[in-house]
Amino acid sequence: MCSSAPSARQPSPYIPVIRLALVFLCCAAYYYADFLQYLLDGLWLWMRDNGAYKSVVFESIFTAFLGGFITGMYWLAEHNPYWNVVENYSNRDVKMHTLGPISLAKWAFKYMFVFLVLDFITPKRYGHVDPVRYEEREGFVHFERLLPEKAPSLGVLIYESCAALVLYDAIFFVIHIALHHVPFLYLHIHRHHHDQQLMTAYETDHLHPVERVLLVGSGNEALRVVGAHPLSRNVFNIWLIYLLFNNHSGLDFPISWEKIIPFNLLYGAAEHEQHHMKDARSRYQPFFRYLDNLLEWCLGHFSEKDPVSNRPSDAHDVQSSLSDKATEPQEGTHPTRRHKQATVHK
């Protein structure tokens, strides 16, 4: 089952203490809800009138900056071999030394260019804003966003950001399955994301432009359906970027959210490593497990075969058939890595 963790690394013994501390903080937040709402209202009044925050390009720049910052933090963490999911840690040095300010700047420009253009010509519509205000707006190109007058309540902020994250996870689950099982989509779009030697946070955005638009579009659609306030969008983006980069980092920390949150609800870097390096026919959900577990159950329930052997053939088999038999991958390796793995382990 895809619910089992491939990594033998044990969680920190302080995980129960951290869980108790989080429960205490939630109780304290509920007790002091009025005071926290007062702070939230004051923060929103300042942000709403801030020129940089009102800019139509704020979210794109904020997301790129956050991704670069998190990438730098994970680059520092890669120096600890204990956290590394990949067995051969020495090979990781090749990738670590390619990541510097110039690489980050190129990544930021590559990520932001299309979205910065769209920011100016695509109307920014947010929840909690009277639709009449958008209808009364004139012109095709805009430089400022129309923002709500009031901050959301603390409960609404938590609900909207969490609901959007769950909805995004479900939307991209369907897209991810299509990217793997439709040969054209995999060979021409998604293979680019799987074509790397090792997992690092820097490889999170190793995406074909079409897939990058699908990823961002899934998040925007989830936020639109939820009717998220701009503050809720900010919280959602912080969680989204952190979880995406964490799961692609190749680092299995003893303290991380998939270990802190009970009942084995979340995937971590170790599981996503398995999807990229060994078994690309499972673990399609970006963060949660329930849809993947449901898919495994359906495949096992409606067939007498083992769920793993009963999985439908995907686009990797198409590429395998087109490749030279002399470069056939070893058992358990990803077809798109056959040449690079031969180089790494040469």
Coordinates of C-alpha atoms in Angstrom, one line a residue:
M1 CA 0.0 0.0 0.0
C2 CA 1.1 3.5 -0.7
S3 CA 0.3 4.4 2.9
S4 CA 3.5 2.7 4.1
A5 CA 6.5 4.9 4.5
P6 CA 9.6 3.7 2.6
S7 CA 12.1 5.4 4.9
A8 CA 13.2 3.6 8.0
R9 CA 14.1 6.8 9.7
Q10 CA 12.3 7.2 13.0
P11 CA 10.5 10.4 14.0
S12 CA 11.9 12.5 16.7
P13 CA 11.0 11.4 20.3
Y14 CA 9.8 15.0 20.8
I15 CA 6.9 14.6 18.4
P16 CA 4.4 13.9 21.2
V17 CA 5.6 17.0 23.0
I18 CA 5.2 19.1 19.9
R19 CA 1.7 17.7 19.3
L20 CA 0.7 18.7 22.9
A21 CA 2.2 22.1 22.4
L22 CA 0.2 22.6 19.2
V23 CA -3.0 21.5 21.0
F24 CA -2.2 24.0 23.7
L25 CA -1.7 26.8 21.2
C26 CA -5.0 26.0 19.5
C27 CA -6.8 26.2 22.8
A28 CA -5.0 29.5 23.6
A29 CA -5.9 30.9 20.2
Y30 CA -9.6 30.0 20.8
Y31 CA -9.6 31.6 24.3
Y32 CA -7.9 34.8 23.0
A33 CA -9.8 34.8 19.7
D34 CA -11.0 38.4 20.2
F35 CA -7.5 39.7 20.8
L36 CA -6.1 37.8 17.8
Q37 CA -8.9 39.2 15.6
Y38 CA -8.0 42.7 16.7
L39 CA -4.4 42.1 15.6
L40 CA -5.6 40.5 12.3
D41 CA -7.8 43.6 11.6
G42 CA -4.9 45.9 12.3
L43 CA -2.5 43.9 10.1
W44 CA -5.1 43.9 7.2
L45 CA -5.6 47.7 7.5
W46 CA -1.9 48.2 7.0
M47 CA -1.6 45.7 4.2
R48 CA -4.6 46.9 2.4
D49 CA -3.2 50.4 2.1
N50 CA 0.4 49.3 1.3
G51 CA 1.4 50.1 -2.2
A52 CA 3.5 47.0 -2.7
Y53 CA 0.7 44.7 -1.4
K54 CA -1.9 46.4 -3.6
S55 CA 0.3 45.8 -6.7
V56 CA -1.1 43.2 -9.2
V57 CA 2.3 41.5 -9.2
F58 CA 2.6 41.0 -5.4
E59 CA 1.5 37.4 -5.3
S60 CA 3.9 36.3 -8.1
I61 CA 6.9 38.1 -6.6
F62 CA 6.0 36.9 -3.1
T63 CA 5.7 33.3 -4.3
A64 CA 9.0 33.4 -6.2
F65 CA 10.8 35.0 -3.2
L66 CA 9.3 32.4 -0.8
G67 CA 10.4 29.6 -3.1
G68 CA 14.0 31.0 -3.4
F69 CA 14.2 31.4 0.4
I70 CA 13.0 27.9 1.1
T71 CA 15.4 26.5 -1.5
G72 CA 18.3 28.2 0.2
M73 CA 17.2 26.8 3.6
Y74 CA 17.1 23.3 2.2
W75 CA 20.4 23.8 0.5
L76 CA 21.9 24.4 3.9
A77 CA 20.1 21.4 5.3
E78 CA 21.6 19.1 2.6
H79 CA 24.9 19.3 4.4
N80 CA 23.5 16.9 7.0
P81 CA 23.7 13.4 5.5
Y82 CA 21.5 11.9 8.2
W83 CA 18.5 13.7 6.7
N84 CA 19.1 12.6 3.1
V85 CA 16.7 10.1 1.7
V86 CA 19.0 9.1 -1.2
E87 CA 21.4 6.3 -0.2
N88 CA 24.5 7.6 -2.1
Y89 CA 24.9 11.0 -0.4
S90 CA 28.3 11.7 -2.1
N91 CA 26.5 12.1 -5.5
R92 CA 24.5 14.9 -4.0
D93 CA 27.4 17.3 -3.9
V94 CA 27.2 17.7 -7.7
K95 CA 23.8 19.2 -7.5
M96 CA 24.5 21.2 -4.3
H97 CA 27.3 23.2 -5.9
T98 CA 25.2 24.2 -8.9
L99 CA 22.8 26.2 -6.7
G100 CA 23.9 29.8 -6.2
P101 CA 22.6 33.3 -6.5
I102 CA 22.8 33.3 -10.3
S103 CA 20.9 30.0 -10.5
L104 CA 18.2 31.3 -8.1
A105 CA 17.9 34.6 -10.1
K106 CA 17.4 32.6 -13.3
W107 CA 14.9 30.3 -11.6
A108 CA 12.9 33.3 -10.3
F109 CA 12.8 35.0 -13.7
K110 CA 11.8 31.8 -15.5
Y111 CA 9.1 31.2 -12.9
M112 CA 7.7 34.8 -12.8
F113 CA 7.9 35.9 -16.4
V114 CA 4.7 34.4 -17.7
F115 CA 2.8 35.1 -14.5
L116 CA 4.0 38.7 -14.4
V117 CA 2.6 39.3 -17.8
L118 CA -0.7 37.6 -16.9
D119 CA -0.9 39.7 -13.7
F120 CA -1.3 42.9 -15.7
I121 CA -3.8 41.6 -18.3
T122 CA -5.9 39.2 -16.2
P123 CA -8.4 40.7 -13.7
K124 CA -7.6 39.8 -10.1
R125 CA -10.9 38.7 -8.5
Y126 CA -11.0 37.8 -4.8
G127 CA -13.5 36.6 -2.4
H128 CA -15.0 39.2 0.0
V129 CA -15.0 41.8 -2.7
D130 CA -18.3 43.2 -4.1
P131 CA -18.5 42.0 -7.7
V132 CA -19.9 45.4 -8.7
R133 CA -16.5 46.9 -8.0
Y134 CA -15.0 44.7 -10.7
E135 CA -17.8 45.6 -13.2
E136 CA -17.2 49.3 -12.6
R137 CA -13.5 49.0 -13.3
E138 CA -12.4 50.3 -16.6
G139 CA -9.4 49.5 -18.8
F140 CA -7.7 46.3 -19.9
V141 CA -4.3 46.7 -18.1
H142 CA -4.4 47.2 -14.3
F143 CA -1.6 47.9 -11.8
E144 CA -3.4 47.6 -8.5
R145 CA -5.7 44.9 -7.1
L146 CA -9.2 45.5 -5.7
L147 CA -9.0 44.4 -2.1
P148 CA -11.7 43.7 0.5
E149 CA -12.4 46.5 3.0
K150 CA -12.2 44.2 6.0
A151 CA -10.0 41.3 7.2
P152 CA -11.5 37.8 7.4
S153 CA -12.3 36.4 10.8
L154 CA -9.6 34.0 12.2
G155 CA -11.9 31.0 11.7
V156 CA -12.6 32.0 8.0
L157 CA -8.9 32.5 7.4
I158 CA -8.1 29.0 8.7
Y159 CA -11.0 27.4 6.9
E160 CA -10.3 29.0 3.5
S161 CA -6.6 28.3 3.5
C162 CA -7.1 24.7 4.6
A163 CA -10.1 24.0 2.3
A164 CA -8.2 25.4 -0.7
L165 CA -5.2 23.2 0.1
V166 CA -7.3 20.1 0.2
L167 CA -9.1 21.0 -3.0
Y168 CA -5.9 21.8 -4.8
D169 CA -4.5 18.4 -3.7
A170 CA -7.6 16.7 -5.2
I171 CA -7.5 18.7 -8.5
F172 CA -3.8 18.0 -9.1
F173 CA -4.3 14.3 -8.2
V174 CA -6.5 14.0 -11.3
I175 CA -4.1 16.1 -13.4
H176 CA -1.1 14.1 -12.2
I177 CA -2.7 10.8 -13.2
A178 CA -3.4 12.1 -16.6
L179 CA 0.2 13.4 -17.0
H180 CA 1.5 9.9 -16.2
H181 CA -1.0 7.7 -18.1
V182 CA -1.6 9.8 -21.3
P183 CA 1.6 9.0 -23.4
F184 CA 1.7 12.4 -25.2
L185 CA 1.3 14.3 -21.9
Y186 CA 4.0 12.3 -20.2
L187 CA 6.6 12.2 -23.0
H188 CA 6.2 15.9 -24.0
I189 CA 5.3 17.6 -20.7
H190 CA 5.7 15.6 -17.4
R191 CA 8.8 13.7 -18.3
H192 CA 10.7 17.0 -17.9
H193 CA 9.8 17.0 -14.2
H194 CA 11.0 13.4 -13.7
D195 CA 14.2 13.7 -15.6
Q196 CA 16.7 14.5 -12.8
Q197 CA 19.4 12.5 -11.1
L198 CA 18.5 13.2 -7.5
M199 CA 15.8 14.9 -5.5
T200 CA 16.5 18.4 -4.3
A201 CA 14.4 21.4 -3.4
Y202 CA 15.7 23.2 -6.4
E203 CA 14.2 20.5 -8.7
T204 CA 10.6 21.4 -7.4
D205 CA 10.2 23.8 -10.2
H206 CA 11.9 21.6 -12.8
L207 CA 8.7 21.8 -14.9
H208 CA 7.6 22.2 -18.4
P209 CA 5.9 25.6 -18.9
V210 CA 2.6 23.9 -19.5
E211 CA 2.8 21.9 -16.3
R212 CA 3.8 25.1 -14.4
V213 CA 0.6 26.8 -15.7
L214 CA -1.4 23.7 -14.7
L215 CA 0.1 23.7 -11.2
V216 CA -0.5 27.4 -10.6
G217 CA -3.9 27.2 -12.3
S218 CA -5.0 24.4 -9.9
G219 CA -4.1 26.6 -6.9
N220 CA -6.0 29.6 -8.3
E221 CA -9.0 27.5 -9.2
A222 CA -9.1 26.0 -5.7
L223 CA -8.9 29.5 -4.2
R224 CA -11.6 30.7 -6.5
V225 CA -14.0 27.9 -5.6
V226 CA -13.4 28.5 -1.9
G227 CA -13.8 32.3 -2.4
A228 CA -10.7 33.0 -0.5
H229 CA -9.8 36.4 1.0
P230 CA -6.3 37.7 -0.1
L231 CA -5.0 37.0 3.4
S232 CA -6.2 33.4 3.1
R233 CA -4.5 33.2 -0.3
N234 CA -1.2 34.3 1.3
V235 CA -1.5 31.6 4.0
F236 CA -2.4 29.0 1.3
N237 CA 0.6 30.0 -0.8
I238 CA 3.0 29.7 2.2
W239 CA 1.8 26.2 3.0
L240 CA 1.7 25.2 -0.7
I241 CA 5.3 26.3 -1.4
Y242 CA 6.6 24.8 1.8
L243 CA 5.0 21.4 1.2
L244 CA 6.0 21.3 -2.5
F245 CA 9.6 22.1 -1.8
N246 CA 9.7 19.8 1.3
N247 CA 8.4 16.8 -0.7
H248 CA 10.9 17.3 -3.5
S249 CA 13.9 18.0 -1.2
G250 CA 15.0 14.4 -0.7
L251 CA 15.4 15.2 3.0
D252 CA 13.6 13.2 5.6
F253 CA 13.7 15.4 8.7
P254 CA 13.1 13.8 12.1
I255 CA 10.6 16.6 12.8
S256 CA 8.3 17.5 9.9
W257 CA 4.6 18.0 9.4
E258 CA 3.9 14.5 8.0
K259 CA 5.3 13.1 11.3
I260 CA 3.6 15.7 13.5
I261 CA 0.1 15.3 12.1
P262 CA -1.2 12.0 13.3
F263 CA -3.0 9.1 11.5
N264 CA -0.5 9.1 8.7
L265 CA -2.5 11.7 6.7
L266 CA 0.3 13.4 4.8
Y267 CA 3.1 12.3 2.4
G268 CA 6.7 13.4 3.1
A269 CA 9.9 13.6 1.1
A270 CA 10.6 9.8 1.5
E271 CA 7.3 8.9 -0.2
H272 CA 7.7 11.4 -3.0
E273 CA 11.2 10.1 -3.5
Q274 CA 9.7 6.7 -4.2
H275 CA 7.3 8.2 -6.8
H276 CA 10.2 9.9 -8.6
M277 CA 12.9 7.2 -8.4
K278 CA 11.2 3.8 -8.1
D279 CA 7.4 3.5 -8.5
A280 CA 5.9 6.3 -10.6
R281 CA 2.6 4.4 -10.7
S282 CA 1.6 5.4 -7.2
R283 CA 1.6 8.4 -4.8
Y284 CA -0.1 10.8 -7.3
Q285 CA -1.5 13.1 -4.6
P286 CA 0.9 16.0 -3.8
F287 CA 0.4 16.0 0.0
F288 CA -2.4 13.8 1.3
R289 CA -2.9 10.1 1.0
Y290 CA -6.6 9.4 1.0
L291 CA -7.2 9.4 -2.7
D292 CA -4.2 7.3 -3.4
N293 CA -5.3 4.8 -0.8
L294 CA -8.8 4.8 -2.3
L295 CA -7.3 4.2 -5.8
E296 CA -5.2 1.3 -4.3
W297 CA -8.4 -0.1 -2.6
C298 CA -10.4 0.1 -5.9
L299 CA -7.7 -1.6 -7.9
G300 CA -7.5 -4.4 -5.3
H301 CA -11.2 -4.7 -4.7
F302 CA -12.3 -5.0 -8.3
S303 CA -9.6 -7.5 -9.3
E304 CA -8.2 -10.7 -7.8
K305 CA -4.7 -9.5 -8.7
D306 CA -2.3 -7.7 -6.3
P307 CA -3.1 -3.9 -6.5
V308 CA 0.5 -3.1 -7.5
S309 CA 0.6 -5.6 -10.4
N310 CA -3.0 -4.6 -11.4
R311 CA -2.1 -0.9 -11.9
P312 CA -2.7 0.2 -15.5
S313 CA 0.3 0.7 -17.7
D314 CA 1.4 4.3 -17.9
A315 CA 3.4 6.4 -20.3
H316 CA 6.7 5.2 -18.9
D317 CA 6.1 1.9 -20.6
V318 CA 5.8 3.8 -23.9
Q319 CA 9.1 5.5 -23.4
S320 CA 10.7 2.2 -22.4
S321 CA 9.6 0.6 -25.7
L322 CA 11.1 3.4 -27.6
S323 CA 14.5 3.2 -25.9
D324 CA 17.5 1.2 -26.8
K325 CA 17.5 -2.2 -25.1
A326 CA 21.2 -1.7 -24.2
T327 CA 20.3 1.1 -21.9
E328 CA 17.4 -0.8 -20.3
P329 CA 17.1 0.4 -16.6
Q330 CA 17.6 -2.0 -13.7
E331 CA 14.6 -3.3 -11.9
G332 CA 13.0 -0.6 -9.7
T333 CA 14.5 2.4 -11.4
H334 CA 12.6 5.1 -13.3
P335 CA 12.9 4.9 -17.1
T336 CA 13.7 8.5 -17.6
R337 CA 16.8 8.2 -15.4
R338 CA 18.4 5.2 -17.1
H339 CA 21.2 7.2 -18.8
K340 CA 21.8 9.5 -15.8
Q341 CA 21.9 6.7 -13.3
A342 CA 24.5 4.9 -15.4
T343 CA 26.6 8.0 -15.3
V344 CA 26.1 8.6 -11.5
H345 CA 27.0 5.0 -10.5
K346 CA 29.7 4.6 -13.2

